[in-house]
Coordinates of C-alpha atoms and ligand atoms in Angstrom, one line a residue:
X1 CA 138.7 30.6 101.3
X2 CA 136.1 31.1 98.8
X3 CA 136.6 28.9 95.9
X4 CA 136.6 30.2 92.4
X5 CA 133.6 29.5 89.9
X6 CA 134.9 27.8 86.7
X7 CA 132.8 31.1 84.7
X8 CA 132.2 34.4 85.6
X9 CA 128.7 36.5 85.1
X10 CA 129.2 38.4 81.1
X11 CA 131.8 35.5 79.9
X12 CA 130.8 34.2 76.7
X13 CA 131.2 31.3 76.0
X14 CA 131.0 28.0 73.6
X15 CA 128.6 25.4 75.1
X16 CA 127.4 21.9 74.5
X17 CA 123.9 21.1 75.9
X18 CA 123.9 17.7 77.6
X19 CA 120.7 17.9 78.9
X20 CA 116.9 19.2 79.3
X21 CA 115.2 19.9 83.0
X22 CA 111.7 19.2 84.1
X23 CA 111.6 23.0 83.2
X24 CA 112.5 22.6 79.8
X25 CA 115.7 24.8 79.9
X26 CA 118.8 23.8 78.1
X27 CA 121.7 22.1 80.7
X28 CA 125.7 22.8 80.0
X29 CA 128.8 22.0 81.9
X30 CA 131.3 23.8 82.6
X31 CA 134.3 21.6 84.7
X32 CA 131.1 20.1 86.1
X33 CA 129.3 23.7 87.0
X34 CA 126.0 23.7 85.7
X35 CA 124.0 26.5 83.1
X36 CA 120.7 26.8 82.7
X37 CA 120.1 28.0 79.3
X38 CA 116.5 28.8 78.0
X39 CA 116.0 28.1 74.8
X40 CA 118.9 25.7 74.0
X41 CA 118.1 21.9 72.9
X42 CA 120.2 18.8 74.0
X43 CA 123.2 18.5 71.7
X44 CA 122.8 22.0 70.4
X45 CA 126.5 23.9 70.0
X46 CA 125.8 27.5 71.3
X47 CA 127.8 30.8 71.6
X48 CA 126.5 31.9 75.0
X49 CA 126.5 34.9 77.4
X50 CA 126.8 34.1 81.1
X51 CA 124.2 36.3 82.9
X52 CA 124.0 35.2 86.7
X53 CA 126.2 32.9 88.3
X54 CA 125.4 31.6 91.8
X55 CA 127.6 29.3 94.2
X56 CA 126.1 26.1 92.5
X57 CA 125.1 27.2 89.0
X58 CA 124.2 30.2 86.7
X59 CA 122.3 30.9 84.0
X60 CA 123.4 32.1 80.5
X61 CA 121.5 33.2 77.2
X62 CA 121.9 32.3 73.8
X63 CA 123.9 34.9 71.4
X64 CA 124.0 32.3 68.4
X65 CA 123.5 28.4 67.4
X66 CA 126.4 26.9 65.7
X67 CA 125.1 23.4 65.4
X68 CA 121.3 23.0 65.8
X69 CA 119.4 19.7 67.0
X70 CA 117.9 17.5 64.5
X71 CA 114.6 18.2 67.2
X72 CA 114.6 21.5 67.1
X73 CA 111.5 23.0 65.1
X74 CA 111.7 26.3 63.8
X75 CA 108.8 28.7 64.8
X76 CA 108.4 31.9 63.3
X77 CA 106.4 33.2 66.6
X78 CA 108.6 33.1 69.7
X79 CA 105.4 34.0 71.4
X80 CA 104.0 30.8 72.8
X81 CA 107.9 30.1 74.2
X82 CA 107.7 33.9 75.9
X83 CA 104.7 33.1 77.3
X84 CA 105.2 30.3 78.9
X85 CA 101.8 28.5 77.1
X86 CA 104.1 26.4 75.0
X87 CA 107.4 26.1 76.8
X88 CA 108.3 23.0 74.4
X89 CA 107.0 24.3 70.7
X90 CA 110.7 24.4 69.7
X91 CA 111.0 20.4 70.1
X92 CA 109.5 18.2 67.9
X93 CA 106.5 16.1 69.6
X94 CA 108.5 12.8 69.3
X95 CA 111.5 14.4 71.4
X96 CA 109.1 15.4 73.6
X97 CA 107.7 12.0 74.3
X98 CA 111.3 10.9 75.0
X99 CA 111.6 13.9 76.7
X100 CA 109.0 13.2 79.7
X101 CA 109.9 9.1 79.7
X102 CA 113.6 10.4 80.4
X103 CA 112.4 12.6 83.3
X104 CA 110.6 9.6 84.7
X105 CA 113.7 7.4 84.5
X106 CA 116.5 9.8 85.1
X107 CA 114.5 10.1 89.2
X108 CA 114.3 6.4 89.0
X109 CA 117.8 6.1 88.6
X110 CA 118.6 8.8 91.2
X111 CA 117.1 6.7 93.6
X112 CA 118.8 3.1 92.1
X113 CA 115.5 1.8 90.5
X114 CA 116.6 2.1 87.2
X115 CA 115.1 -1.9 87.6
X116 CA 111.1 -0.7 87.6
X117 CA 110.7 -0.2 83.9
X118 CA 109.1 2.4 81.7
X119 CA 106.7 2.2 78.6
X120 CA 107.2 5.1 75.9
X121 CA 105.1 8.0 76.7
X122 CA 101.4 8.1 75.2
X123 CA 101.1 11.1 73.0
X124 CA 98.5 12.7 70.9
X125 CA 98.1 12.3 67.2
X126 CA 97.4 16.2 67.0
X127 CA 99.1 17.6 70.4
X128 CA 97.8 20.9 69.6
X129 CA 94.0 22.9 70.7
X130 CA 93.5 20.1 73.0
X131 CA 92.3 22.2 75.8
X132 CA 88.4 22.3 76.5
X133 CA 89.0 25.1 79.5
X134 CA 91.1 28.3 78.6
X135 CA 91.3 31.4 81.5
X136 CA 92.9 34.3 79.5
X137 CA 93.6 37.6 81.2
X138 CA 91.9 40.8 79.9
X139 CA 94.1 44.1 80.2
X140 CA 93.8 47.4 78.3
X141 CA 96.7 48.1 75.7
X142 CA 96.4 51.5 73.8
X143 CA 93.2 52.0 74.6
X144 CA 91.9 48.9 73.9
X145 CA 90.2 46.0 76.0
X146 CA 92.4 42.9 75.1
X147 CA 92.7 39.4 75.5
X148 CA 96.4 38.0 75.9
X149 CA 98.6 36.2 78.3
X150 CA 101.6 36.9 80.5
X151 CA 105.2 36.4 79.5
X152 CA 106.9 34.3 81.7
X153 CA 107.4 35.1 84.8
X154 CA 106.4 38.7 84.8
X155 CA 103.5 40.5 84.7
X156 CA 104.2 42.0 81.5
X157 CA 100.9 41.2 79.1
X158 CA 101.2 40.6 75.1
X159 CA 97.8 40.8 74.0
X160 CA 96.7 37.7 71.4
X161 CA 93.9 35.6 69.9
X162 CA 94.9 32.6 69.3
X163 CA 96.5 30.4 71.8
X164 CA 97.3 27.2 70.0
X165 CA 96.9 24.8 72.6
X166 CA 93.0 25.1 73.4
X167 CA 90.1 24.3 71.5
X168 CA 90.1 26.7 68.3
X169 CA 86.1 27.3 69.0
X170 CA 87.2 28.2 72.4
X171 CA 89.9 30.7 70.6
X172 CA 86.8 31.9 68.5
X173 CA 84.5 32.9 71.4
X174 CA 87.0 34.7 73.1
X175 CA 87.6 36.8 70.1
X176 CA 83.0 37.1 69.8
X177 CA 83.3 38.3 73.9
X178 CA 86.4 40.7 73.6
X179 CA 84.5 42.6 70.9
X180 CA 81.4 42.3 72.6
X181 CA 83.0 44.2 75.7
X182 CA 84.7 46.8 74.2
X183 CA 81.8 47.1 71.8
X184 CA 79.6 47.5 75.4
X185 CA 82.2 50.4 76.8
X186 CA 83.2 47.7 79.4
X187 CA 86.7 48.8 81.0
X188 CA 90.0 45.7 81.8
X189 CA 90.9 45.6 84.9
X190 CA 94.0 47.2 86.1
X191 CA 96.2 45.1 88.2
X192 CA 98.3 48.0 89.6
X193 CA 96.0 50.5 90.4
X194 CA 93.2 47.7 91.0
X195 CA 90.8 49.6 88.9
X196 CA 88.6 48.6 86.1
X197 CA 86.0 45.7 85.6
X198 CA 87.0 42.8 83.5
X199 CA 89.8 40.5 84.7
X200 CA 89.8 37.0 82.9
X201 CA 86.9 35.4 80.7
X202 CA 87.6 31.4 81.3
X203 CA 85.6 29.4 78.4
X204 CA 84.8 25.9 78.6
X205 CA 83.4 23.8 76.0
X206 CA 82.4 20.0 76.5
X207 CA 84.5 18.3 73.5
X208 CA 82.0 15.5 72.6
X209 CA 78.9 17.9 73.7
X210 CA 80.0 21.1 72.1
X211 CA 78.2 23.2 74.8
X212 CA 80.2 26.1 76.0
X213 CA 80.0 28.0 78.9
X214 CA 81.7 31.9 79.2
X215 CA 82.6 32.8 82.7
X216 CA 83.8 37.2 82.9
X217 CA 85.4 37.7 85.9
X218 CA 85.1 40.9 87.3
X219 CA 86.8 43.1 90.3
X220 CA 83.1 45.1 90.7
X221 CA 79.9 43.2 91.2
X222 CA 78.2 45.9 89.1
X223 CA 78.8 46.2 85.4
X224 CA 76.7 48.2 83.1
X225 CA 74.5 46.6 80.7
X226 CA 75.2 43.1 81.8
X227 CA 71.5 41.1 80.5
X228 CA 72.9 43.1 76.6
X229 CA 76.1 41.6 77.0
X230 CA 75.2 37.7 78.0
X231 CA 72.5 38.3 75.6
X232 CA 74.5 39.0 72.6
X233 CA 76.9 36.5 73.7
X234 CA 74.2 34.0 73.3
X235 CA 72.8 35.3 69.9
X236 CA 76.5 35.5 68.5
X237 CA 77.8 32.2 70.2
X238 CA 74.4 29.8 70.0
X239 CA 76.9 27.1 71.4
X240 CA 77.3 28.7 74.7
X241 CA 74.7 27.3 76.8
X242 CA 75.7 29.0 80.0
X243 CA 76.9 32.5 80.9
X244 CA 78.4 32.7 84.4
X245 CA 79.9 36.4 86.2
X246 CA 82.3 35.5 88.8
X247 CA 83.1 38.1 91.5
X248 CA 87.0 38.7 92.3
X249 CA 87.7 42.2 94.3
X250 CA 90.6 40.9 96.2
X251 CA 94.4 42.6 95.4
X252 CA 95.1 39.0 94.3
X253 CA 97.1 36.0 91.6
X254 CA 94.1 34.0 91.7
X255 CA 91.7 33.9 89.3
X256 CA 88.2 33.1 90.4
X257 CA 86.7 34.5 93.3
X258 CA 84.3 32.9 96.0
X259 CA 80.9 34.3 94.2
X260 CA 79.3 33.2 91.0
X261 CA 76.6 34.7 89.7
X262 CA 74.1 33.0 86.6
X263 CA 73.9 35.8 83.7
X264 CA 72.1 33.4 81.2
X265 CA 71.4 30.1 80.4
X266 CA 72.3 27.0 82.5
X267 CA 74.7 26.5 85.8
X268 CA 76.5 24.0 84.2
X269 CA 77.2 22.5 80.7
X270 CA 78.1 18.6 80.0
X271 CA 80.3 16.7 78.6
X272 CA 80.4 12.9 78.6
X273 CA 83.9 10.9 79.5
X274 CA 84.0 6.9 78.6
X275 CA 80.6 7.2 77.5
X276 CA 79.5 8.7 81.1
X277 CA 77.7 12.1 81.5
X278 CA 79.3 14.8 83.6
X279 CA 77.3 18.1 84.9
X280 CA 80.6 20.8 85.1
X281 CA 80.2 23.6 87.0
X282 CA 82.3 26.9 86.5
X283 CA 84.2 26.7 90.1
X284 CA 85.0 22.7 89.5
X285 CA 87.9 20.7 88.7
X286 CA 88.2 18.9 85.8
X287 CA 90.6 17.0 83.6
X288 CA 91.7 19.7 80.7
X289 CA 92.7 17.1 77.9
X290 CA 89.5 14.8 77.0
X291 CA 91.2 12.9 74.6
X292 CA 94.0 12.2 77.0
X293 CA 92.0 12.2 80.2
X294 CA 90.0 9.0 78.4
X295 CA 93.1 7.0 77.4
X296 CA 94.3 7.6 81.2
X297 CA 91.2 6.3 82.5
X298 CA 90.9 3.5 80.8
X299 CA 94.5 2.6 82.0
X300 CA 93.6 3.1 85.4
X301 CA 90.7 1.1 84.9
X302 CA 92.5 -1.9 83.2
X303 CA 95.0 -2.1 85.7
X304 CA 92.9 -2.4 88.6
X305 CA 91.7 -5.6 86.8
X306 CA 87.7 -5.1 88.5
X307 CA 85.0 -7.6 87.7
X308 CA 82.1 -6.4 89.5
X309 CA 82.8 -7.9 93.1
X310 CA 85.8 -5.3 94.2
X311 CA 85.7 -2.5 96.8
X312 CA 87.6 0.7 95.8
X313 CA 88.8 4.0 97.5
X314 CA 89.3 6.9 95.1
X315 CA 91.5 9.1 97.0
X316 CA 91.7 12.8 95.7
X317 CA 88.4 11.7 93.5
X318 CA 87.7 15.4 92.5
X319 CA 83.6 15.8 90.6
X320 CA 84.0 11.7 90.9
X321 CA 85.5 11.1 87.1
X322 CA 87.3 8.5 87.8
X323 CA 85.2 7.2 90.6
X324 CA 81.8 6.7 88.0
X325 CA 84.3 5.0 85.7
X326 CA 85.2 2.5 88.5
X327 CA 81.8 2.2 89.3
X328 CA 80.4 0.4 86.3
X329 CA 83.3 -2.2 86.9
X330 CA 82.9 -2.9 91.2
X331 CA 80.6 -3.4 93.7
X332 CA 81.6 -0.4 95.6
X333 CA 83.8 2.9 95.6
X334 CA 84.3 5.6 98.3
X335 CA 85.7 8.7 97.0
X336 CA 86.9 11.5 99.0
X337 CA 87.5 15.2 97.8
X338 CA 88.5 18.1 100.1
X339 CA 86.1 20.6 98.0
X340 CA 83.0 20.8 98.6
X341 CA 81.5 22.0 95.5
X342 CA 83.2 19.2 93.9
X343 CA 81.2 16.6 95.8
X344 CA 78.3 18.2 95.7
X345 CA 78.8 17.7 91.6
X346 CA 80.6 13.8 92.2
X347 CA 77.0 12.9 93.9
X348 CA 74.9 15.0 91.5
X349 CA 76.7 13.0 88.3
X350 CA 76.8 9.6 90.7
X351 CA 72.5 10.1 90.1
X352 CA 72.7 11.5 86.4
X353 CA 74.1 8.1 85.5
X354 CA 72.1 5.6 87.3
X355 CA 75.1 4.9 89.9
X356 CA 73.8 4.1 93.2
X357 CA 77.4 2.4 94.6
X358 CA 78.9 5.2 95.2
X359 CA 80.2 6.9 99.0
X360 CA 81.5 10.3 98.2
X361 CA 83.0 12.3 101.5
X362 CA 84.3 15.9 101.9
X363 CA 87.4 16.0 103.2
X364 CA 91.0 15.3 103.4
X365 CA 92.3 12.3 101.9
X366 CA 94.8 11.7 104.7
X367 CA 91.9 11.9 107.1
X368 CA 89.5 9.9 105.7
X369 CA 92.2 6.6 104.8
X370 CA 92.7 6.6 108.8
X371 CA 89.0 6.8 109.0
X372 CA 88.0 4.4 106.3
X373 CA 90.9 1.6 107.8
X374 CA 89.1 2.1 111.4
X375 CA 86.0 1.2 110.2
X376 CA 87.3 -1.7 108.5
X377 CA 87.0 -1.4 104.9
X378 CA 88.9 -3.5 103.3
X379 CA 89.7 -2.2 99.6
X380 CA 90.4 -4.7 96.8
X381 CA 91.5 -1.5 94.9
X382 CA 93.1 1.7 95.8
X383 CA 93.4 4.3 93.3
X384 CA 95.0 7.8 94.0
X385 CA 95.2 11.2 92.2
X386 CA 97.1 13.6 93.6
X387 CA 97.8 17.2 93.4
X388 CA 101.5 17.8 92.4
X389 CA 103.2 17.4 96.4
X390 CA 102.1 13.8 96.1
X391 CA 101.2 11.3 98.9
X392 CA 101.6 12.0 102.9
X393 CA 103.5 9.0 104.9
X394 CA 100.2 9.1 106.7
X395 CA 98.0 8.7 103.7
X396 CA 100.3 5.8 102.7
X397 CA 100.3 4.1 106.4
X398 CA 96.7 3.7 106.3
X399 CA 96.4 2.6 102.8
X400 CA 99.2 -0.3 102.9
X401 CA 97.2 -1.1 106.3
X402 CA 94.2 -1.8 104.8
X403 CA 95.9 -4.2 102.6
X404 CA 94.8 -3.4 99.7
X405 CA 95.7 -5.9 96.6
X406 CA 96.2 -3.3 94.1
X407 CA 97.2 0.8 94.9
X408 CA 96.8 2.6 91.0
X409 CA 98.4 6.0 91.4
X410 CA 97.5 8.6 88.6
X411 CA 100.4 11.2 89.4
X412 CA 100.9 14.9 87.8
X413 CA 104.8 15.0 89.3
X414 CA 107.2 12.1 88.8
X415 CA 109.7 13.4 91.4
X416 CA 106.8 12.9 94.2
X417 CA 105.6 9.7 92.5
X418 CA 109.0 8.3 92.6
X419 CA 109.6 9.4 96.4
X420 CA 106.1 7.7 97.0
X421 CA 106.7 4.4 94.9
X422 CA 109.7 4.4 97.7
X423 CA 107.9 3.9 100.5
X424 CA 104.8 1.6 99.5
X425 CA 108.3 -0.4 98.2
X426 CA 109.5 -0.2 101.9
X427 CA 105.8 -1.4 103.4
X428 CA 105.9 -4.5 100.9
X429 CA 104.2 -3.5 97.6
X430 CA 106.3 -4.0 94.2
X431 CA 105.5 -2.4 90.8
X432 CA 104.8 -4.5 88.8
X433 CA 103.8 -3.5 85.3
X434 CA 106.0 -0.7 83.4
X435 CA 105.1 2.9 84.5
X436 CA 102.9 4.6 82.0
X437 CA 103.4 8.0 81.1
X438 CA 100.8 9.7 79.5
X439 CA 100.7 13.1 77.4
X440 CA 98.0 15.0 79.3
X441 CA 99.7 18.5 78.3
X442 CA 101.4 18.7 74.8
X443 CA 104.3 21.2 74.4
X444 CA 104.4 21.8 77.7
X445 CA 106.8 20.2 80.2
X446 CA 103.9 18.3 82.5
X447 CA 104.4 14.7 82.8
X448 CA 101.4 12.6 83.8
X449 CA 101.6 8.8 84.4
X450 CA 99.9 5.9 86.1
X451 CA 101.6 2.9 88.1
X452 CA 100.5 -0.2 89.6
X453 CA 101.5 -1.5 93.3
X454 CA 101.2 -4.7 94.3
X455 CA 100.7 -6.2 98.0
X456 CA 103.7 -9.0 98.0
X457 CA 102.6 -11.9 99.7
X458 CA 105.3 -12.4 102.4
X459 CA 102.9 -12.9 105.3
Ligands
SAH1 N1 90.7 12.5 90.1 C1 90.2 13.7 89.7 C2 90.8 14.9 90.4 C3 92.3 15.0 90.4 S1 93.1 16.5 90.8 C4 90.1 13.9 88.2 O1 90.8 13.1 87.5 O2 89.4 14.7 87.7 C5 93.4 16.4 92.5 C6 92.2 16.7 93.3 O3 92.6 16.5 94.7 C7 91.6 18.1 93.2 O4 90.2 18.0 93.0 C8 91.9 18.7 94.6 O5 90.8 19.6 95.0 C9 92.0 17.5 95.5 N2 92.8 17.6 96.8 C10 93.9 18.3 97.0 N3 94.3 18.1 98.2 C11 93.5 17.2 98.8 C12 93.5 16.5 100.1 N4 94.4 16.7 101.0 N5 92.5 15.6 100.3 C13 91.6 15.3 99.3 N6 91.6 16.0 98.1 C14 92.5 16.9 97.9

């Protein structure tokens, strides 16, 4: 027999919020049944509207706030929250701090290791414009070629100018380029009739450098007066150094396509990290937060305690930041990166700081461990960074076989960091300094963190 849910889809209700998810949506109880509610703060006392109900949970929306949370800030624009480009602007930055240490603990204790401890999260002292990269969509509204973002998941666009979390000079060129293309008679893209030019402009700007570079993406190859337009862009933005046209014809989510093409100016701009110099290229990776990013770094670089005579592996090493860091401190580091482009950058910024102990391979980190243990390297030192689905059980095999003292992991997901801590646990390694998480993305529900294994010595 089908059992009955303890609500029923258009019930209103009166809910208590117990908790927050890693999504940042409000959690309720009813007789155990879980709501999601967006919007809704821990302890907050709602009148809500049940609007889907599933066989495990439902979701509900807010229809008033009888008793508010002592974290909840008041915004006047709802926008960054629609969008999706400040999903936590409604919770003061302290709360989130606690917010991302909880999310770390809360898996730990899923898994009874509520014994590993874990240091309060390292936040900004401004956690706003900290991004040095910004990608903003370009569609037409009433006529008019605009720049704006999406609202959450939909492809419904809200045109803006500024975007509160990135560099404000990066919010001012945007402004200088949208005016420059509709001042130029250059059409947005259309994404349902895949018609029109423009798709995205993506800015960077090196913090400590200040040298931008303006990347327009197009759907067509051919736009009219192209030298006028990176020429003006140039005269009326001095600070960018490098205009770049990337080619994207394809019916598709993803922003850049396969072709860049040099308007003006250089390939790349730099920026320095820790002091070092980094050549960025338009199509690389590379660590949005430089404030953050440093701080992280340096953690990474503390814990794996180097003094000149250490071998390291930097697994999932990307243009080599983290590698050159480690670099100055050991005898030698092997990085491995499975784009190419990146590499080709890694070794190019190995050479632009005087580094000549570097080994950077393309490739798959899983690959290259097995390949690296067969040729017997022995790493003092392993650090890895990896995208959000974590480590492989192969990756891990070949790492713990290698025996290395020390295995730093820089991770961008705690559930897969905690499901990975598991099993170098299992193979003998203990943590054994509190996990560290670290603020790379203010107001927005990312958690970032680094942790040290150890090899235990039972053999
Ligand atoms: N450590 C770098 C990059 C971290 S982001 C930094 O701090 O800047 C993760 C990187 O892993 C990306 O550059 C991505 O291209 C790369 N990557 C993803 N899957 C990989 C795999 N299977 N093997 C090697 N690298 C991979």
């Amino acid at each position: 027999m089908k059992k009955k849910l303890p609500v029923s889809k258009n019930e209103d209700l009166i809910l208590t919020i117990e908790d927050l998810t890693y999504q940042g949506m409000g959690v309720a109880k009813v007789e155990g049944y879980p709501l999601f509610i967006e919007g809704a703060l821990p302890q907050e006392k709602i009148k809500a509207h049940v609007v889907k109900v599933t066989k495990n949970y439902g979701f509900a929306k807010v229809m008033e706030f009888i008793e508010k949370s002592p974290d909840r800030v008041e915004n006047e624009d709802k926008i960054y929250l629609q969008t999706g480009i400040a999903p936590l602007q409604n919770l003061s930055y302290p709360a989130q701090l606690k917010f991302k240490r909880k999310l770390v603990t809360d898996l730990l204790q899923k898994v009874h290791l509520d014994n590993l401890e874990v240091a309060d999260t390292l936040g900004m002292e401004t956690p706003y414009y900290y991004r040095n990269k910004a990608q903003v969509p370009v569609r037409e509204v009433n006529g008019k070629l605009e720049i704006g973002f999406f609202k959450r998941n939909s492809h419904d666009f809200v045109a803006m100018e500024h975007f509160l979390i990135q560099d404000k000079r990066i919010d001012e060129i945007l402004i200088k380029v949208r005016d420059i293309l509709r001042m130029s008679k250059i059409t947005a893209y259309n994404e349902e009739k895949h018609t029109g030019m423009i798709r995205h402009i993506l800015v960077r700007r090196g913090y400590y450098s200040h040298e931008a570079m303006v990347v327009l993406v197009s759907r067509v190859r051919k736009i009219p007066n192209l030298d006028q337009i990176a020429f003006l862009i140039q005269q009326q933005c001095p600070d960018v150094k490098s205009v770049m046209l990337n080619v994207n014809p394809d019916k598709t989510n993803v922003i850049l396509g396969k072709k860049t093409i040099k308007l003006a100016g250089k390939d790349t701009i730099q920026d320095t990290l820790n002091g070092l110099k980094f050549d960025i290229s338009a199509q690389s990776f590379y660590q949005v937060n430089p404030q953050q990013t440093e701080k992280l770094y340096q953690l990474a670089i503390e814990n794996a305690e180097l003094t000149g005579k250490e071998t390291v592996i930097d697994a999932y090493c990307g243009i080599g930041t983290i590698s050159l860091n480690m670099a100055k401190f050991a005898k030698k580091v092997y990085g491995v990166e499975i784009v190419p482009e990146a590499i080709e950058d890694a070794k190019h910024n190995a050479s632009l700081n005087d580094l000549d102990n570097l080994d950077f391979e393309v490739g798959e980190a899983e690959v290259w461990m097995e390949k690296w243990q067969k040729q017997g390297i022995k790493p003092d030192v392993i650090m890895v960074d990896p995208p959000r689905k974590g480590l492989t059980s192969s990756l891990i095999q070949s790492a713990v076989a290698m025996e290395p003292k020390k295995v730093v992991y820089v991770s961008c997901n705690p559930a897969t960091l905690v499901r990975d801590i598991q099993e170098f646990m299992e193979l003998g390694y203990q943590v054994t300094k509190s996990i560290q998480p670290v603020d790379q993305f203010p107001q927005t529900t990312h958690v970032e963190s680094v942790t040290v294994l150890e090899r235990t010595q039972f053999d």
